[in-house]
mmCIF file of C-alpha atoms in Angstrom:
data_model
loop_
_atom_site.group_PDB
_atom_site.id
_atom_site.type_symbol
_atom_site.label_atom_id
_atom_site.label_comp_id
_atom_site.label_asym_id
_atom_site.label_seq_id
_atom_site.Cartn_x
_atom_site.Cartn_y
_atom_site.Cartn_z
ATOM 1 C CA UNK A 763 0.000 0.000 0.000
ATOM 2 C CA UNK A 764 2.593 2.571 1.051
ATOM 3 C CA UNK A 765 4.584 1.912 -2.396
ATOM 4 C CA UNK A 766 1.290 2.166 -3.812
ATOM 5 C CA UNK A 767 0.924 5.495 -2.504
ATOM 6 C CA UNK A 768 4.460 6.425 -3.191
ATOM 7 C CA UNK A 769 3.858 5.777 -6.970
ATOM 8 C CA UNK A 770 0.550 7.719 -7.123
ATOM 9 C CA UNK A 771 2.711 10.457 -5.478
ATOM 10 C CA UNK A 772 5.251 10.829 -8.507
ATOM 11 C CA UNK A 773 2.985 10.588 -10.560
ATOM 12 C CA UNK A 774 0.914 13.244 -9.555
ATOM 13 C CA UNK A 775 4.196 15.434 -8.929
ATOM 14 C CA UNK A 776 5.189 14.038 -12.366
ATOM 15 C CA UNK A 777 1.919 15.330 -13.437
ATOM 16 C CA UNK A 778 2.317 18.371 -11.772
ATOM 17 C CA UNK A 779 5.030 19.918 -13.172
ATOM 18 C CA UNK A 780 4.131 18.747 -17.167
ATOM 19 C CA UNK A 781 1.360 21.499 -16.010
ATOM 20 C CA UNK A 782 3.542 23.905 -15.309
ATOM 21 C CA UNK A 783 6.044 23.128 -18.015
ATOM 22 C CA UNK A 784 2.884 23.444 -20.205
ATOM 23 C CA UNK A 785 2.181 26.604 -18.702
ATOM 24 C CA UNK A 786 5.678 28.547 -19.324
ATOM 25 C CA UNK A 787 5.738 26.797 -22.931
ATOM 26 C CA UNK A 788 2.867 29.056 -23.388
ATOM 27 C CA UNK A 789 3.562 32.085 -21.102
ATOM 28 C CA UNK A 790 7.291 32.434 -22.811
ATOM 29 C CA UNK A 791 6.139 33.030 -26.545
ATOM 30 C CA UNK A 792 3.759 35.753 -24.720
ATOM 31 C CA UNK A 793 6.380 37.195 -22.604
ATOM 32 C CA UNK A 794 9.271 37.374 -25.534
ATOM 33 C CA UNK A 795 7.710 39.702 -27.671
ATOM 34 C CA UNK A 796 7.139 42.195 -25.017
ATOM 35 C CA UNK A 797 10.976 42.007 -23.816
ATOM 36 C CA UNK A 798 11.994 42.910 -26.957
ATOM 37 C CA UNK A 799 10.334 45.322 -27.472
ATOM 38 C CA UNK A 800 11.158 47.011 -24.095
ATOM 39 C CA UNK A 801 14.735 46.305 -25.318
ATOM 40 C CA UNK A 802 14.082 47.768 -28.743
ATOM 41 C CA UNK A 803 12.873 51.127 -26.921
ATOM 42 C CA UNK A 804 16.445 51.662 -25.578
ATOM 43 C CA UNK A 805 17.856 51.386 -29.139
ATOM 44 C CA UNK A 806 18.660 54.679 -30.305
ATOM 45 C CA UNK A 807 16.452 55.341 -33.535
ATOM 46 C CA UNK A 808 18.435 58.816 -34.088
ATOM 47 C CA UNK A 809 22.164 58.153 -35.072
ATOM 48 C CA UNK A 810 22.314 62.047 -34.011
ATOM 49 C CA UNK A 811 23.920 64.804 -35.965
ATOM 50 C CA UNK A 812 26.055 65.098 -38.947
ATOM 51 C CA UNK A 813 28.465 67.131 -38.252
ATOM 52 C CA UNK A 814 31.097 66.906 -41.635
ATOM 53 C CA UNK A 815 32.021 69.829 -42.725
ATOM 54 C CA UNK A 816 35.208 70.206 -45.701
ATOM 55 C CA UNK A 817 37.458 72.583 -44.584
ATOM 56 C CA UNK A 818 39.574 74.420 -46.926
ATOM 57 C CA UNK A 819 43.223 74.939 -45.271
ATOM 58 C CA UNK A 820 47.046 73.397 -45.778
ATOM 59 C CA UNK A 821 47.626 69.923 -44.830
ATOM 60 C CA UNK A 822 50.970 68.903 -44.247
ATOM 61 C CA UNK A 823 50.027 64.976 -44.567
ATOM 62 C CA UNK A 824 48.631 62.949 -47.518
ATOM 63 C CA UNK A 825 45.518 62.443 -48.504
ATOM 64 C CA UNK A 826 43.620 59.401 -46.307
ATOM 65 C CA UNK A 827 44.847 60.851 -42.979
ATOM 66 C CA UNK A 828 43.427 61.414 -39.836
ATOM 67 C CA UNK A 829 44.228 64.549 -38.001
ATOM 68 C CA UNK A 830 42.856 64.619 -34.351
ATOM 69 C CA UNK A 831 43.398 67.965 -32.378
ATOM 70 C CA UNK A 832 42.349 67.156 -29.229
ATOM 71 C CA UNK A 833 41.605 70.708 -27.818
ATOM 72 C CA UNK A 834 39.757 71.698 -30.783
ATOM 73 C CA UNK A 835 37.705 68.967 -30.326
ATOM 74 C CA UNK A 836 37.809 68.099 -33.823
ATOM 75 C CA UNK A 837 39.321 65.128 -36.114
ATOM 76 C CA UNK A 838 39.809 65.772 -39.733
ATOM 77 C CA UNK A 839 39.926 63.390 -42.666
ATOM 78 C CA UNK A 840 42.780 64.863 -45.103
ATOM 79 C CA UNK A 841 41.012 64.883 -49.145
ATOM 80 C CA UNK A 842 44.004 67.123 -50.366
ATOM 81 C CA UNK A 843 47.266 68.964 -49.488
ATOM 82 C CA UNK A 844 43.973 71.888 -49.616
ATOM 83 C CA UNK A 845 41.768 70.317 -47.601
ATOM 84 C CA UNK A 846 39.584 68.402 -45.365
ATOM 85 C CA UNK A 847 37.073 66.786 -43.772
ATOM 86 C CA UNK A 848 36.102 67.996 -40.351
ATOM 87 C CA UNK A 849 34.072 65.989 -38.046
ATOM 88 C CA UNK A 850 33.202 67.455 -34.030
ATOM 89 C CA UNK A 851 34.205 64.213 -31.675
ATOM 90 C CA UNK A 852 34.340 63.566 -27.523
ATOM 91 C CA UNK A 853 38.307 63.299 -26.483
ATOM 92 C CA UNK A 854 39.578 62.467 -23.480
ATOM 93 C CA UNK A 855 38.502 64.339 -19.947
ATOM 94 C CA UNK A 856 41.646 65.867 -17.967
ATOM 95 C CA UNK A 857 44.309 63.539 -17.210
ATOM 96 C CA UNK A 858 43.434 61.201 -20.147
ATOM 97 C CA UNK A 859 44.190 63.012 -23.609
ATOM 98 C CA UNK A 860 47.446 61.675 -25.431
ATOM 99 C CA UNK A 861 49.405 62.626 -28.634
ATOM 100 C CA UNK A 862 51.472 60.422 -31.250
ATOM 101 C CA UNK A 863 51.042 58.521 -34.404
ATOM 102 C CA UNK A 864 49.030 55.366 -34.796
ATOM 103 C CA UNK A 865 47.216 53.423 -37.610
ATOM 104 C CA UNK A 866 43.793 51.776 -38.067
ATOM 105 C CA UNK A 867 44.583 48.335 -37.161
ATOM 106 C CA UNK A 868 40.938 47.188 -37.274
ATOM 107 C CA UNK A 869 37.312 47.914 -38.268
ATOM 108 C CA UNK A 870 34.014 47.121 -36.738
ATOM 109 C CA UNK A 871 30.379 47.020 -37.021
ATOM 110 C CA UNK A 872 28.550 47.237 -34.366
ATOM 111 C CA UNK A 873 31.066 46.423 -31.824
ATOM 112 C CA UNK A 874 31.046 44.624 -28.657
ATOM 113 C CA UNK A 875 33.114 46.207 -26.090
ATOM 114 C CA UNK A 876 35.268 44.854 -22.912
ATOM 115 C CA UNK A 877 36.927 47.581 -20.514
ATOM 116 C CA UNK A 878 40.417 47.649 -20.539
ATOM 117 C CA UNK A 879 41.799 46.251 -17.233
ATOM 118 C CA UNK A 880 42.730 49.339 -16.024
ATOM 119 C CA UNK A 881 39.187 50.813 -16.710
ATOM 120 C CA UNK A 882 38.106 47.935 -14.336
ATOM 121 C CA UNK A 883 40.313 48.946 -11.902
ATOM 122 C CA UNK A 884 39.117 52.320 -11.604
ATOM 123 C CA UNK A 885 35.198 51.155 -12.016
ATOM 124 C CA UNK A 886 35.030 47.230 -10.645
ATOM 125 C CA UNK A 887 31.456 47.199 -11.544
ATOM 126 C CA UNK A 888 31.752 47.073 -14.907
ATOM 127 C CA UNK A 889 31.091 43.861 -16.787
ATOM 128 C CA UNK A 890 33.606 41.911 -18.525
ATOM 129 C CA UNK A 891 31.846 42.034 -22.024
ATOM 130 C CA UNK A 892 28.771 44.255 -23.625
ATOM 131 C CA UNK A 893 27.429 43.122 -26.130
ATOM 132 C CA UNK A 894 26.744 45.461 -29.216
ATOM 133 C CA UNK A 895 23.368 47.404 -28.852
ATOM 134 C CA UNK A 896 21.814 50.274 -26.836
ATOM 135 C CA UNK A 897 24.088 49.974 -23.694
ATOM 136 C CA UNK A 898 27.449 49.707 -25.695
ATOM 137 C CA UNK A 899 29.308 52.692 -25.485
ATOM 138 C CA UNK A 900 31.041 51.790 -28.690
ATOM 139 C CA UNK A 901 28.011 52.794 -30.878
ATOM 140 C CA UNK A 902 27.690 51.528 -34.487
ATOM 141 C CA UNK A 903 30.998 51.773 -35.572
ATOM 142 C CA UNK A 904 34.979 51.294 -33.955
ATOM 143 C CA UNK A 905 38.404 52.064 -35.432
ATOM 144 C CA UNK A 906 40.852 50.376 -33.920
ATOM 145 C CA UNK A 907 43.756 52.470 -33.276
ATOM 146 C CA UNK A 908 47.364 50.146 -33.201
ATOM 147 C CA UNK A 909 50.882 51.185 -33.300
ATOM 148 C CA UNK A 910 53.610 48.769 -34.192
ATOM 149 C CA UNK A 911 51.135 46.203 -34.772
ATOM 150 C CA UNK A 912 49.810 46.104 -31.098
ATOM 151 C CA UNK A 913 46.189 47.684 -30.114
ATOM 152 C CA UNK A 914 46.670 50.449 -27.882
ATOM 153 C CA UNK A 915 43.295 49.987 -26.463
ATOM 154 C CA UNK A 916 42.247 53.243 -27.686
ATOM 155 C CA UNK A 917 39.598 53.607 -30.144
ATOM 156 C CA UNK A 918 37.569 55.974 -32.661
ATOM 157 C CA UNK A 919 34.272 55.205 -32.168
ATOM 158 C CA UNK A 920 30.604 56.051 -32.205
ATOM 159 C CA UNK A 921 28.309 56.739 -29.136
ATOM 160 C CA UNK A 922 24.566 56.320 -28.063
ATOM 161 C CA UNK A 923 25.307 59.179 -25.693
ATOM 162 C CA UNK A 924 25.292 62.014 -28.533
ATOM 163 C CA UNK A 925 25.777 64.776 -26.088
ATOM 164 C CA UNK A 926 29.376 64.032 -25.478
ATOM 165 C CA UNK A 927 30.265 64.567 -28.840
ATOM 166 C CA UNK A 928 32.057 67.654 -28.574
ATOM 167 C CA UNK A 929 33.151 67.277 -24.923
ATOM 168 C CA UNK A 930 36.306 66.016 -22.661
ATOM 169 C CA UNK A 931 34.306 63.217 -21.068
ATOM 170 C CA UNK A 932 36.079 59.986 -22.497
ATOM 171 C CA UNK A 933 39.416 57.861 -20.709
ATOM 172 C CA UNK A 934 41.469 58.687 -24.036
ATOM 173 C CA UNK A 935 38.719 57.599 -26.990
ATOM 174 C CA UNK A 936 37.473 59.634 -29.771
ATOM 175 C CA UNK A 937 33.980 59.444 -29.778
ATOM 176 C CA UNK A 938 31.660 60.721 -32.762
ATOM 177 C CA UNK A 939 28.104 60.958 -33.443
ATOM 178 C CA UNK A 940 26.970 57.671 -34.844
ATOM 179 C CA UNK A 941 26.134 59.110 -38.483
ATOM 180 C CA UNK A 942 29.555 60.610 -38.062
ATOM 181 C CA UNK A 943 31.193 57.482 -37.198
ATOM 182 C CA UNK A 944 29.402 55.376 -39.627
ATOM 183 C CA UNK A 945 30.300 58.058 -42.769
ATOM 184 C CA UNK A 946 33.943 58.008 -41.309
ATOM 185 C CA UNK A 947 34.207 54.253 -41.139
ATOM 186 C CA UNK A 948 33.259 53.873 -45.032
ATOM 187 C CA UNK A 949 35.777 56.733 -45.951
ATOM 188 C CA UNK A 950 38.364 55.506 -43.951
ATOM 189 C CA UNK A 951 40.998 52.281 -45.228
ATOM 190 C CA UNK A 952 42.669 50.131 -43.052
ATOM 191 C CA UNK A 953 46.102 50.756 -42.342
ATOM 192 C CA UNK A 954 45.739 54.539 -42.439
ATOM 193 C CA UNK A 955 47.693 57.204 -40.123
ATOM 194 C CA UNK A 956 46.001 58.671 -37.265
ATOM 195 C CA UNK A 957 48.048 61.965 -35.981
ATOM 196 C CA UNK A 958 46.703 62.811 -32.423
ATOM 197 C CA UNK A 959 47.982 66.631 -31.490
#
């Protein structure tokens, strides 16, 4: 009798949770859609401004470069020893901003992006990895800025936070508006200089 009783038991616990594995099979599908589309409300739908402009004035480097001036705030595209195109970016808050020569070692789409250890250090609640989408502060578009062949963490990027274009707010990235970075990216070759001043 008591085995008897044991078996109706699992059986009705068996029973029991088919039920509610029925029950999420059809309360999933339901709750999916509306997930999405709370994350799709995040997603910017505005890349923000364009802010190329070509700018008629002597450029000491060839044509294909990238000319960053840091406290100007701007980074300009070199189409001719004549002239260029000028673009408003984000550059790096006090204590971060840098100068030298590096290259565009990589392109991206979309990017993910994982903070350098040292960001970590400084912020220990950041994740390890975001994914591309509305909370990536890479935007829809990185250039990867190497020299001698190894990335120097530093990037030119695009941001969903389109009022720090234009400011010192990054930790040493050059951050555009994301129609900015996007008309950039397809301009832009692999391989070519970056000047920061």
């Amino acid at each position: 009798m008591k085995a008897g009783g044991q078996d109706i038991g699992k059986r009705q616990a068996g029973t029991a949770w088919q039920r509610l594995a029925g029950a999420l099979l059809v309360l999933i599908p339901l709750t999916l859609p509306a997930i999405a589309k709370a994350a799709s409300a995040r997603v910017p739908r505005n890349l923000g401004q364009t802010t190329a402009t070509v700018v008629n004035a002597a450029q000491a480097h060839p044509a294909g470069t990238i000319v960053i001036k840091s406290d100007e705030r701007t980074l300009d595209l070199v189409l001719s020893g004549k002239s260029a195109l000028r673009y408003r970016i984000g550059v790096g808050r006090d204590g971060f901003r840098w100068t030298g020569v590096v290259r565009i070692g990589r392109k991206a789409e979309w990017p993910d992006w994982r903070p350098p250890a040292e960001m970590k250090l400084r912020s220990p609640e950041l994740p390890d990895l975001v994914p591309a989408g509305p909370f990536n502060p890479m935007g829809a578009r990185g250039l990867y800025l190497y020299r001698g062949g190894a990335d120097t963490l530093y990037r030119i990027h695009g941001t969903n936070e389109q009022s720090t274009v234009g400011e010192f707010a990054s930790s040493g990235c050059f951050r555009m508006s994301n129609a900015d970075v996007i008309d950039l990216y397809n301009r832009v070759k692999l391989g070519a200089t970056v000047v920061v001043k």
